């Protein structure tokens, strides 16, 4: 079994001129980075870490914007034999107070030896440090000088063993940093071997990604997998994608991209935001798989995306899906590669009241569930009840898994590691069911709303609310608020709108109320309309339901 450093050395020695990635930055020409150039840049950061006494096996936090420094710094930490941990930098979508608290908590938990950041953010980092913290150096990317050509034999990383921890990923929270998922070299390579087989990865593929590197989908599928396996990567900025999502399509067309991963909301976002004028001359026929991952897959989102981009060469067979998590390095399942995704049309009432996914009957309310596919070759999946018993097909419960690419543990959190397993099976915290070996994911266990005994998944209500004219797509949150009188939870929906007009807001609220009631048989306690940028999102772009619920309750109490 190899390590990251041995793999990189082989790539450098055998194919130094081979393109590792194309770096796309707004307002700049596309930058071609060969493996030789990549290691030269990484060597500068390895030297800076060595100069500051950072040793093998110590954690290093990276807080960097999209760009060459981020790429070089990540692999510089690897060459040093240290453990990179990527944290998002502070943006307008993150609450500054919460972000600073998360940064302080991260430093306290993982005890990094160094933090690498950019000049503009140095003061913020230093302000978060306490005298008792383990951080020995704050390295500013702009101040890292180039060094002489790399000599691999001098890198401490070559002396790391396959079972040693190579990197940290972070579970999704408001900034996603409470639990560092520690992964070994061996676990990552086991995942890459199995997943590349599941997606039929070849040297003819080109991966195009705008996903942030602090999220497992971006770090593994959109960064480490292509670089370590020698597959060309086209790397964009996540913030540039949000501002101009059409640039993803242009990049796929220009570089003949074949693979990309998108969270479900991105299908809707691209459909709504990309204009025809941005697609002149764009050809999407090279796209063989656009893989829906990180959120429950919505049939409607796929159909919108398909209809919007078919005129530009996009093929229906390119719609794919995966269920993934940082604790398994990345992918757990994969579907849509060798055959179209399976759609299971189930009875809504049985799903909500009996936790059963039974086939729908004509004339009765139904839900279209899209399969996340079969487990990849080295993964076993089962569904368990709340008391840990294995459930049969079409029974909804918690998803549990075993594999040879599981986390070593939550970094410096043995308590959390122990709680995460039951009889050797990792408990994911997600609900779903199995049918013919395929996995259908319905949502997070902690987000479930229980109304009068019915299990309500907030994503379903949010999807209905987002269809209302005047509501910002992707800017809706549903959650439960316990009612002492009724003794059960009641649903609250918060939606962002542009208008301040009282009459227009009343119309939108009434329409949201009606659409949710009509589409789910749930009557919301309140539809609370707010202005732009009210909602709190996680670092990976997901809706932070708990944080938004707290914000709503605080706002209601003040009024």
Coordinates of N, CA and C in Angstrom, one line a residue, residues 70-236:
X70 N -3.4 28.0 -2.2 CA -4.2 26.9 -1.6 C -3.7 25.5 -2.0
X71 N -3.5 25.4 -3.3 CA -3.0 24.1 -3.9 C -1.7 23.8 -3.4
X72 N -0.7 24.7 -3.5 CA 0.6 24.5 -3.0 C 0.7 24.2 -1.5
X73 N 0.0 25.0 -0.7 CA 0.1 24.8 0.7 C -0.4 23.5 1.1
X74 N -1.5 23.0 0.5 CA -2.0 21.7 0.9 C -1.0 20.6 0.7
X75 N -0.4 20.6 -0.5 CA 0.6 19.5 -0.7 C 1.9 19.8 0.0
X76 N 2.2 21.0 0.3 CA 3.4 21.3 1.1 C 3.2 20.7 2.5
X77 N 2.0 20.7 3.1 CA 1.8 20.1 4.4 C 2.0 18.6 4.3
X78 N 1.5 18.0 3.2 CA 1.6 16.6 2.9 C 3.1 16.2 2.8
X79 N 3.9 17.0 2.1 CA 5.3 16.7 1.9 C 6.0 16.7 3.3
X80 N 5.6 17.6 4.1 CA 6.2 17.8 5.4 C 5.9 16.6 6.3
X81 N 4.8 15.8 6.0 CA 4.4 14.7 6.8 C 3.4 15.1 7.9
X82 N 3.0 16.4 7.8 CA 2.0 17.0 8.7 C 0.6 16.6 8.2
X83 N -0.4 17.1 8.9 CA -1.8 16.7 8.6 C -2.6 18.0 8.3
X84 N -2.9 18.2 7.0 CA -3.7 19.4 6.6 C -5.1 19.3 7.1
X85 N -5.7 20.5 7.5 CA -7.0 20.6 7.9 C -7.6 21.9 7.3
X86 N -8.5 21.8 6.4 CA -8.9 23.0 5.7 C -10.1 23.6 6.4
X87 N -10.0 24.9 6.7 CA -11.1 25.6 7.3 C -11.6 26.7 6.3
X88 N -12.9 26.9 6.1 CA -13.4 28.0 5.3 C -12.9 29.3 5.8
X89 N -12.7 30.3 4.9 CA -12.4 31.6 5.3 C -13.7 32.4 5.5
X90 N -13.6 33.5 6.3 CA -14.8 34.2 6.6 C -15.4 34.9 5.4
X91 N -16.6 34.7 5.2 CA -17.4 35.3 4.1 C -18.7 35.9 4.6
X92 N -19.4 36.6 3.7 CA -20.6 37.2 4.2 C -21.7 36.3 4.5
X93 N -21.6 35.0 4.1 CA -22.6 34.0 4.4 C -22.4 33.4 5.8
X94 N -21.3 33.6 6.4 CA -21.0 33.1 7.7 C -21.1 34.2 8.8
X95 N -21.8 34.0 9.9 CA -21.8 35.0 10.9 C -20.5 35.2 11.6
X96 N -19.9 36.4 11.6 CA -18.6 36.6 12.1 C -18.3 36.1 13.5
X97 N -19.3 36.3 14.4 CA -19.2 35.9 15.8 C -19.1 34.4 15.9
X98 N -20.0 33.7 15.1 CA -20.0 32.2 15.2 C -18.7 31.7 14.5
X99 N -18.3 32.3 13.4 CA -17.1 31.9 12.8 C -15.9 31.9 13.7
X100 N -15.7 33.1 14.4 CA -14.6 33.2 15.4 C -14.7 32.2 16.5
X101 N -15.9 31.9 17.0 CA -16.0 30.9 18.0 C -15.6 29.6 17.5
X102 N -16.0 29.3 16.2 CA -15.6 28.0 15.6 C -14.1 27.9 15.4
X103 N -13.5 29.0 15.0 CA -12.0 29.0 14.8 C -11.3 28.7 16.2
X104 N -11.8 29.4 17.2 CA -11.2 29.2 18.5 C -11.4 27.7 19.0
X105 N -12.6 27.2 18.7 CA -12.9 25.8 19.1 C -12.0 24.8 18.4
X106 N -11.8 25.1 17.1 CA -11.0 24.2 16.2 C -9.6 24.1 16.8
X107 N -9.0 25.3 17.1 CA -7.7 25.4 17.6 C -7.6 24.6 18.9
X108 N -8.6 24.8 19.8 CA -8.5 24.1 21.0 C -8.6 22.6 20.9
X109 N -9.4 22.1 19.9 CA -9.7 20.7 19.8 C -8.5 20.0 19.1
X110 N -8.1 20.5 17.9 CA -7.1 19.7 17.2 C -5.7 20.1 17.5
X111 N -5.5 21.3 18.2 CA -4.2 21.7 18.6 C -3.2 21.7 17.5
X112 N -3.4 22.5 16.5 CA -2.5 22.6 15.3 C -1.2 23.2 15.7
X113 N -0.2 22.8 15.0 CA 1.2 23.4 15.2 C 1.3 24.7 14.5
X114 N 0.6 24.8 13.4 CA 0.7 26.1 12.6 C -0.6 26.3 11.9
X115 N -0.8 27.6 11.5 CA -2.0 28.0 10.6 C -1.4 28.7 9.4
X116 N -1.8 28.3 8.2 CA -1.4 29.0 7.0 C -2.6 29.8 6.5
X117 N -2.4 31.1 6.3 CA -3.5 32.0 5.9 C -3.0 33.0 4.9
X118 N -3.9 33.9 4.5 CA -3.5 35.0 3.6 C -3.4 36.3 4.4
X119 N -2.6 37.3 3.8 CA -2.3 38.5 4.6 C -3.5 39.2 5.2
X120 N -4.5 39.3 4.4 CA -5.7 40.0 4.8 C -6.4 39.4 6.1
X121 N -6.1 38.1 6.3 CA -6.8 37.5 7.4 C -5.9 37.2 8.6
X122 N -4.6 37.6 8.5 CA -3.7 37.3 9.5 C -4.1 37.8 10.9
X123 N -4.5 39.1 10.9 CA -4.9 39.7 12.2 C -6.1 38.9 12.8
X124 N -7.0 38.5 12.0 CA -8.2 37.7 12.5 C -7.7 36.4 13.2
X125 N -6.8 35.7 12.5 CA -6.2 34.5 13.1 C -5.5 34.7 14.4
X126 N -4.6 35.7 14.4 CA -3.9 36.0 15.6 C -4.8 36.4 16.8
X127 N -5.9 37.1 16.5 CA -6.8 37.5 17.5 C -7.5 36.3 18.2
X128 N -7.6 35.2 17.4 CA -8.3 34.0 18.0 C -7.4 33.2 18.8
X129 N -6.1 33.4 18.8 CA -5.1 32.6 19.6 C -5.0 33.0 21.0
X130 N -4.9 32.0 21.9 CA -4.7 32.2 23.3 C -3.3 31.8 23.7
X131 N -2.7 32.3 24.8 CA -1.4 31.9 25.2 C -1.1 30.4 25.4
X132 N -2.2 29.7 25.8 CA -2.0 28.3 26.0 C -2.2 27.4 24.7
X133 N -2.5 28.1 23.6 CA -2.7 27.3 22.4 C -1.4 26.7 21.9
X134 N -1.6 25.6 21.1 CA -0.4 24.9 20.6 C 0.2 25.5 19.4
X135 N -0.4 26.5 18.8 CA 0.0 27.1 17.5 C 1.4 27.8 17.7
X136 N 2.4 27.3 17.0 CA 3.7 27.9 17.1 C 4.0 28.9 15.9
X137 N 3.2 28.9 14.9 CA 3.5 29.8 13.7 C 2.2 30.1 13.0
X138 N 2.0 31.3 12.6 CA 1.0 31.8 11.6 C 1.8 32.1 10.4
X139 N 1.6 31.3 9.4 CA 2.4 31.5 8.1 C 1.5 32.2 7.1
X140 N 2.0 33.3 6.6 CA 1.2 34.1 5.6 C 1.6 33.7 4.2
X141 N 0.7 33.3 3.4 CA 1.0 32.8 2.1 C 1.8 33.7 1.2
X142 N 1.5 35.0 1.3 CA 2.2 36.0 0.5 C 3.6 36.1 0.9
X143 N 4.0 35.7 2.1 CA 5.4 35.8 2.5 C 6.2 34.6 2.4
X144 N 5.6 33.5 1.8 CA 6.4 32.3 1.6 C 7.2 32.4 0.3
X145 N 8.6 32.4 0.5 CA 9.4 32.6 -0.7 C 9.6 31.2 -1.5
X146 N 9.9 31.3 -2.8 CA 10.2 30.1 -3.5 C 11.5 29.5 -3.0
X147 N 11.7 28.2 -3.2 CA 13.0 27.6 -2.8 C 13.6 26.8 -3.9
X148 N 14.7 26.2 -3.7 CA 15.4 25.5 -4.7 C 14.6 24.2 -5.1
X149 N 14.9 23.6 -6.2 CA 14.2 22.4 -6.7 C 14.0 21.4 -5.6
X150 N 12.9 20.7 -5.6 CA 12.6 19.7 -4.5 C 13.6 18.5 -4.6
X151 N 13.9 18.0 -3.5 CA 14.6 16.7 -3.4 C 13.8 15.8 -2.5
X152 N 13.1 14.9 -3.1 CA 12.1 14.1 -2.4 C 12.7 13.3 -1.2
X153 N 13.9 12.9 -1.3 CA 14.4 12.1 -0.2 C 14.5 12.9 1.1
X154 N 14.5 14.2 1.0 CA 14.6 15.1 2.2 C 13.2 15.3 2.9
X155 N 12.1 14.9 2.2 CA 10.8 15.2 2.8 C 10.4 14.1 3.9
X156 N 10.0 14.6 5.0 CA 9.6 13.8 6.1 C 8.4 12.9 5.8
X157 N 7.6 13.5 4.9 CA 6.4 12.7 4.5 C 6.6 11.4 3.9
X158 N 7.8 11.2 3.3 CA 8.1 9.8 2.8 C 8.3 8.8 3.8
X159 N 8.5 9.2 5.1 CA 8.6 8.2 6.1 C 7.3 7.9 6.9
X160 N 6.2 8.5 6.4 CA 4.9 8.2 6.9 C 4.4 6.8 6.4
X161 N 3.7 6.1 7.3 CA 3.2 4.7 7.0 C 1.8 4.8 6.5
X162 N 1.4 3.8 5.7 CA 0.0 3.8 5.2 C -1.1 4.0 6.2
X163 N -0.9 3.4 7.4 CA -1.9 3.5 8.5 C -1.8 4.9 9.2
X164 N -0.8 5.7 8.9 CA -0.8 7.0 9.6 C -1.8 8.0 9.1
X165 N -2.3 8.9 9.9 CA -3.3 9.9 9.5 C -2.6 10.8 8.5
X166 N -3.3 11.1 7.4 CA -2.8 11.9 6.3 C -3.5 13.3 6.2
X167 N -4.8 13.3 6.6 CA -5.6 14.5 6.5 C -6.7 14.5 7.5
X168 N -7.3 15.7 7.7 CA -8.5 15.8 8.4 C -9.6 16.4 7.5
X169 N -10.8 15.8 7.6 CA -12.0 16.5 7.0 C -12.9 16.8 8.2
X170 N -13.9 17.7 7.9 CA -14.8 18.1 8.9 C -16.2 17.8 8.6
X171 N -16.9 17.3 9.6 CA -18.4 17.1 9.4 C -19.1 18.4 9.3
X172 N -20.2 18.4 8.6 CA -20.9 19.6 8.3 C -21.6 20.2 9.6
X173 N -21.3 21.4 9.9 CA -22.1 22.1 10.9 C -22.2 23.5 10.4
X174 N -22.5 24.5 11.3 CA -22.6 25.9 10.8 C -21.3 26.3 10.1
X175 N -20.2 26.0 10.6 CA -19.0 26.1 9.8 C -18.3 24.8 9.7
X176 N -19.0 23.7 10.2 CA -18.6 22.4 10.0 C -17.3 21.9 10.6
X177 N -17.0 22.4 11.8 CA -15.6 22.2 12.3 C -15.6 21.5 13.7
X178 N -16.8 21.0 14.2 CA -16.8 20.5 15.5 C -16.0 19.2 15.6
X179 N -16.1 18.3 14.6 CA -15.5 17.0 14.6 C -14.6 16.8 13.4
X180 N -13.3 16.7 13.7 CA -12.3 16.5 12.6 C -12.2 15.0 12.3
X181 N -12.6 14.6 11.1 CA -12.5 13.2 10.6 C -11.1 12.9 10.2
X182 N -10.4 12.0 11.0 CA -9.1 11.7 10.7 C -9.0 10.5 9.8
X183 N -8.3 10.6 8.7 CA -8.2 9.6 7.6 C -6.8 9.2 7.4
X184 N -6.6 7.9 7.2 CA -5.2 7.4 6.9 C -5.0 7.4 5.4
X185 N -3.7 7.3 5.1 CA -3.3 7.1 3.7 C -4.0 5.9 3.1
X186 N -4.0 4.8 3.9 CA -4.6 3.6 3.4 C -6.1 3.7 3.1
X187 N -6.8 4.4 4.0 CA -8.3 4.6 3.9 C -8.6 5.4 2.6
X188 N -7.8 6.4 2.4 CA -8.0 7.2 1.2 C -7.8 6.4 -0.1
X189 N -6.7 5.7 -0.1 CA -6.4 4.9 -1.4 C -7.4 3.8 -1.5
X190 N -7.9 3.2 -0.4 CA -8.9 2.2 -0.6 C -10.2 2.8 -1.2
X191 N -10.5 4.0 -0.8 CA -11.7 4.7 -1.4 C -11.4 5.0 -2.8
X192 N -10.3 5.5 -3.2 CA -10.0 5.9 -4.6 C -10.1 4.7 -5.5
X193 N -9.5 3.6 -5.0 CA -9.5 2.4 -5.9 C -11.0 1.9 -6.1
X194 N -11.8 1.9 -5.0 CA -13.1 1.4 -5.2 C -14.0 2.4 -5.9
X195 N -13.9 3.7 -5.6 CA -14.8 4.6 -6.2 C -14.4 4.8 -7.7
X196 N -13.2 4.8 -8.0 CA -12.8 5.0 -9.4 C -13.3 3.8 -10.3
X197 N -13.4 2.7 -9.7 CA -14.0 1.5 -10.3 C -15.5 1.7 -10.5
X198 N -16.2 2.3 -9.5 CA -17.6 2.5 -9.5 C -18.0 3.5 -10.6
X199 N -17.2 4.5 -10.8 CA -17.6 5.6 -11.8 C -16.9 5.3 -13.1
X200 N -16.2 4.2 -13.2 CA -15.5 3.8 -14.5 C -14.5 4.9 -14.9
X201 N -13.7 5.3 -14.0 CA -12.7 6.4 -14.2 C -11.6 5.9 -15.1
X202 N -11.2 6.7 -16.1 CA -10.1 6.4 -17.0 C -9.2 7.6 -17.2
X203 N -8.1 7.4 -17.9 CA -7.2 8.5 -18.1 C -7.7 9.4 -19.2
X204 N -8.9 9.1 -19.8 CA -9.5 10.0 -20.8 C -10.5 10.9 -20.1
X205 N -10.7 10.7 -18.8 CA -11.6 11.6 -18.1 C -11.0 13.0 -17.8
X206 N -11.9 14.0 -17.7 CA -11.5 15.3 -17.2 C -12.5 15.7 -16.1
X207 N -12.0 16.0 -14.9 CA -12.9 16.4 -13.8 C -13.0 17.9 -13.7
X208 N -14.2 18.4 -13.7 CA -14.4 19.9 -13.5 C -15.0 20.1 -12.2
X209 N -14.5 21.0 -11.3 CA -15.0 21.2 -10.0 C -14.9 22.6 -9.6
X210 N -16.0 23.1 -8.9 CA -16.0 24.4 -8.3 C -16.2 24.2 -6.8
X211 N -16.2 23.0 -6.3 CA -16.5 22.7 -4.9 C -15.4 23.1 -4.0
X212 N -15.8 23.7 -2.8 CA -14.7 24.1 -1.8 C -14.0 22.9 -1.3
X213 N -12.7 23.1 -0.9 CA -11.8 22.1 -0.5 C -12.0 21.7 1.0
X214 N -12.9 22.5 1.7 CA -13.2 22.2 3.1 C -14.4 21.2 3.2
X215 N -14.9 20.8 2.1 CA -16.0 19.8 2.0 C -15.5 18.6 1.4
X216 N -16.0 17.4 1.9 CA -15.5 16.1 1.4 C -15.7 15.9 -0.1
X217 N -16.8 16.4 -0.6 CA -17.0 16.2 -2.1 C -16.0 17.0 -2.9
X218 N -15.7 18.2 -2.4 CA -14.7 19.0 -3.1 C -13.3 18.5 -2.9
X219 N -12.9 18.2 -1.7 CA -11.6 17.7 -1.4 C -11.2 16.4 -2.0
X220 N -12.1 15.4 -1.9 CA -11.8 14.1 -2.4 C -12.1 14.0 -3.9
X221 N -13.4 14.1 -4.3 CA -13.8 13.9 -5.7 C -13.2 15.0 -6.6
X222 N -13.2 16.3 -6.1 CA -12.8 17.4 -6.9 C -11.4 17.9 -6.7
X223 N -10.5 17.1 -6.1 CA -9.1 17.6 -5.8 C -8.2 16.4 -5.7
X224 N -8.3 15.7 -4.6 CA -7.3 14.6 -4.4 C -7.4 13.5 -5.3
X225 N -8.6 13.0 -5.6 CA -8.7 11.9 -6.5 C -8.1 12.2 -7.9
X226 N -8.4 13.3 -8.6 CA -7.8 13.5 -9.9 C -6.3 13.7 -9.8
X227 N -5.8 14.5 -8.8 CA -4.4 14.7 -8.7 C -3.6 13.5 -8.4
X228 N -4.1 12.6 -7.4 CA -3.3 11.4 -7.1 C -3.4 10.3 -8.1
X229 N -4.5 10.3 -8.9 CA -4.6 9.3 -9.9 C -4.2 9.8 -11.3
X230 N -3.7 11.0 -11.4 CA -3.2 11.5 -12.7 C -4.3 11.8 -13.7
X231 N -5.5 12.2 -13.2 CA -6.6 12.6 -14.1 C -6.7 14.1 -14.1
X232 N -6.7 14.7 -15.3 CA -6.7 16.2 -15.4 C -7.9 16.8 -14.6
X233 N -7.6 17.9 -13.9 CA -8.6 18.6 -13.1 C -8.7 20.0 -13.6
X234 N -10.0 20.5 -13.7 CA -10.2 21.9 -13.9 C -10.8 22.4 -12.7
X235 N -10.1 23.3 -12.0 CA -10.5 23.7 -10.6 C -10.9 25.2 -10.7
X236 N -12.2 25.4 -10.3 CA -12.8 26.8 -10.2 C -13.0 27.2 -8.8

